[in-house]
Short mmCIF file of C-alpha atoms in Angstrom, two decimals:
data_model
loop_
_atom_site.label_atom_id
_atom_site.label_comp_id
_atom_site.label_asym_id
_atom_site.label_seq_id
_atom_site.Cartn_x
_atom_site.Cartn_y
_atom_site.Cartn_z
CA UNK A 1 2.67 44.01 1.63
CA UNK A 2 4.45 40.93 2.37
CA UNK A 3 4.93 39.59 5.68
CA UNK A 4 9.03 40.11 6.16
CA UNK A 5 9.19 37.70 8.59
CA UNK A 6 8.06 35.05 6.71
CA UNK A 7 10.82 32.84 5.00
CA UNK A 8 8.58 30.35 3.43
CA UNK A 9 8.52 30.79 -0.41
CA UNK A 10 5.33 31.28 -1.78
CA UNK A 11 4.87 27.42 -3.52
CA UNK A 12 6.18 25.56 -0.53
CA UNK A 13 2.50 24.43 -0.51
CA UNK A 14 2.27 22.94 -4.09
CA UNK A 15 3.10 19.52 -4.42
CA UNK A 16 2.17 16.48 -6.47
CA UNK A 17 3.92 13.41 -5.12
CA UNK A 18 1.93 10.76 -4.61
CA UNK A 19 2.71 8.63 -1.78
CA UNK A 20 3.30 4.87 -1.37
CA UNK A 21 0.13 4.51 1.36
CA UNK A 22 -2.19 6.43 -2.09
CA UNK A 23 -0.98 3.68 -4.37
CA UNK A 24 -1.40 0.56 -1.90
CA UNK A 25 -5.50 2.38 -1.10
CA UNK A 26 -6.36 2.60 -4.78
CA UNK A 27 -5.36 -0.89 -5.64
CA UNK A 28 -6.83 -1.80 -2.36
CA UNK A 29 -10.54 -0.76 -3.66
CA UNK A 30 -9.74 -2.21 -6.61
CA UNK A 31 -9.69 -5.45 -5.24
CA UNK A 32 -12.93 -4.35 -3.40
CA UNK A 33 -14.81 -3.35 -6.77
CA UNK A 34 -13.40 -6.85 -8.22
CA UNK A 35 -14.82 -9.28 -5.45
CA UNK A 36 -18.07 -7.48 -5.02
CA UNK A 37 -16.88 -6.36 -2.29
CA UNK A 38 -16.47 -9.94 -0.54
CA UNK A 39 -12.92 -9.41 -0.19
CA UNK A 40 -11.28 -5.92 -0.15
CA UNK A 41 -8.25 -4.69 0.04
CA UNK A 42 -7.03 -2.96 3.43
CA UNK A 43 -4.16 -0.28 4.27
CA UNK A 44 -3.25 0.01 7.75
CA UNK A 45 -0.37 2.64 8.59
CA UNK A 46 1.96 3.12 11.40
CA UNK A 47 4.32 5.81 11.45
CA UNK A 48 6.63 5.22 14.45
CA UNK A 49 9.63 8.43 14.88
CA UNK A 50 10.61 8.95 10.71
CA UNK A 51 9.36 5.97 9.95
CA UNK A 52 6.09 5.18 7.75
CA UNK A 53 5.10 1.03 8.01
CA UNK A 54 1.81 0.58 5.69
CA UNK A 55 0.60 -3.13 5.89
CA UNK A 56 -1.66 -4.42 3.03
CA UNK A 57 -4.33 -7.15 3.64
CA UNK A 58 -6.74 -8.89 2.32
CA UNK A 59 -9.31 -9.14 3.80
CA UNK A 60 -13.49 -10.80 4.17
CA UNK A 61 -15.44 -8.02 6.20
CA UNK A 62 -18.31 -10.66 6.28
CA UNK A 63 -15.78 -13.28 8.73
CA UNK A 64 -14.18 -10.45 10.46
CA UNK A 65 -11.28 -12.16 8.75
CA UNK A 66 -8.06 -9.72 7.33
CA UNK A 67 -4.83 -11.82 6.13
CA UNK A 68 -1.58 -9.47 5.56
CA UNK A 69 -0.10 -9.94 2.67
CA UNK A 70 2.71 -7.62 2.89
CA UNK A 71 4.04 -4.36 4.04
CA UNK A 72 6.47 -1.28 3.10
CA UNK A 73 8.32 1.12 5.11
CA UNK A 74 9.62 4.43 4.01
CA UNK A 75 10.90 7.30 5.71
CA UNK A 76 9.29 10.72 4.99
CA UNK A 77 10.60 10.61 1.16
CA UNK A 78 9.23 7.65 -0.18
CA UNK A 79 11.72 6.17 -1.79
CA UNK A 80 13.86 4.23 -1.26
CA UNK A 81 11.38 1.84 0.32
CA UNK A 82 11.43 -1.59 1.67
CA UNK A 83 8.85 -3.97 0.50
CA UNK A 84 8.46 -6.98 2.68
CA UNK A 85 6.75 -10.07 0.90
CA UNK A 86 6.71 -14.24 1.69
CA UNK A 87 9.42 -12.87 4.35
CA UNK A 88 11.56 -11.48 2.07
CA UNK A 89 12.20 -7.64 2.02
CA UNK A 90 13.66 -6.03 -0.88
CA UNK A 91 14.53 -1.84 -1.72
CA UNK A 92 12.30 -0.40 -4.26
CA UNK A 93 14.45 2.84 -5.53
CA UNK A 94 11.69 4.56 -7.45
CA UNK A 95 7.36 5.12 -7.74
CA UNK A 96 7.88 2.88 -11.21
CA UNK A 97 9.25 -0.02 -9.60
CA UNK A 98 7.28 0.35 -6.85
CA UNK A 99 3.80 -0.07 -9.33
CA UNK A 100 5.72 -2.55 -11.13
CA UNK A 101 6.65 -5.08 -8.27
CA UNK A 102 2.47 -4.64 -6.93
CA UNK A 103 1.86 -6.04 -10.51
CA UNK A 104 3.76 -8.91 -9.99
CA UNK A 105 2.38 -9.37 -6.46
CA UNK A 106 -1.00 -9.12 -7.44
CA UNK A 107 -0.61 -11.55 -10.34
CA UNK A 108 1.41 -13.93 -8.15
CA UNK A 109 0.17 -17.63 -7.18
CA UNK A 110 0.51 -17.04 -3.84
CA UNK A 111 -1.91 -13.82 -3.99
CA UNK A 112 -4.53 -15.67 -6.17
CA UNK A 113 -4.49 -18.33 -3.74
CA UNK A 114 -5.21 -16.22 -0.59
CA UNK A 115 -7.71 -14.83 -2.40
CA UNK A 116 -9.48 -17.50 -4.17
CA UNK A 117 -10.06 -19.14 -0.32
CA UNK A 118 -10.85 -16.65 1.03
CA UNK A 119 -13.69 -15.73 -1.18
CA UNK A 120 -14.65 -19.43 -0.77
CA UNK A 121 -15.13 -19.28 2.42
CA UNK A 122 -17.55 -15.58 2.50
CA UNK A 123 -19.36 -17.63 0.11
CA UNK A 124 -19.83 -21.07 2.12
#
């Protein structure tokens, strides 16, 4: 017999959102798998009152070395997020355009550059 005091219904438990700090770990072992693991991608998340700050670096475990690249803030429902990048924040409204702007990140100048020296100098 069910509990009468409980007001819960029974899927409250079911869920399959995936959050902004999954998306930024998966690319960041990406990166990892990549480099041979000279340079890897790190996630670092702060949640101060509602708020949820994850900051995404690059980073060279061999020269205690981590370089942030940027960070997003949410409150508890994702979305609408601020991305901050080259000091420049900007809403993302949805998971899609979230993935989408990464891409462009990722493929950016700027990113290949912090990268590129920084794998030169594990390997000097």
């Amino acid at each position: 017999m069910p509990d009468s005091n409980d007001f819960w219904p029974a899927n409250i438990a079911d869920s399959n959102l995936t959050t902004p700090a999954t998306i930024l770990k998966e690319q960041a072992t990406l990166l990892g798998e990549k480099t041979r693991q000279l340079v890897k991608g790190e996630v670092v998340t702060q949640a101060t009152g509602d708020i949820f700050v994850h900051y995404f670096y690059i980073a060279a475990p061999t020269l205690n070395y981590r370089f942030e690249l940027f960070k997003v803030s949410h409150t508890v429902n994702f979305y609408p997020l601020t991305l901050t990048y080259l000091n420049s924040a900007r809403p993302i409204k949805s998971e899609e355009e979230f993935k989408e702007t990464l891409k462009q990140i990722f493929a950016a100048q700027h990113t290949l550059n912090v990268v590129h020296s920084i794998l030169a100098q594990v390997r000097s």
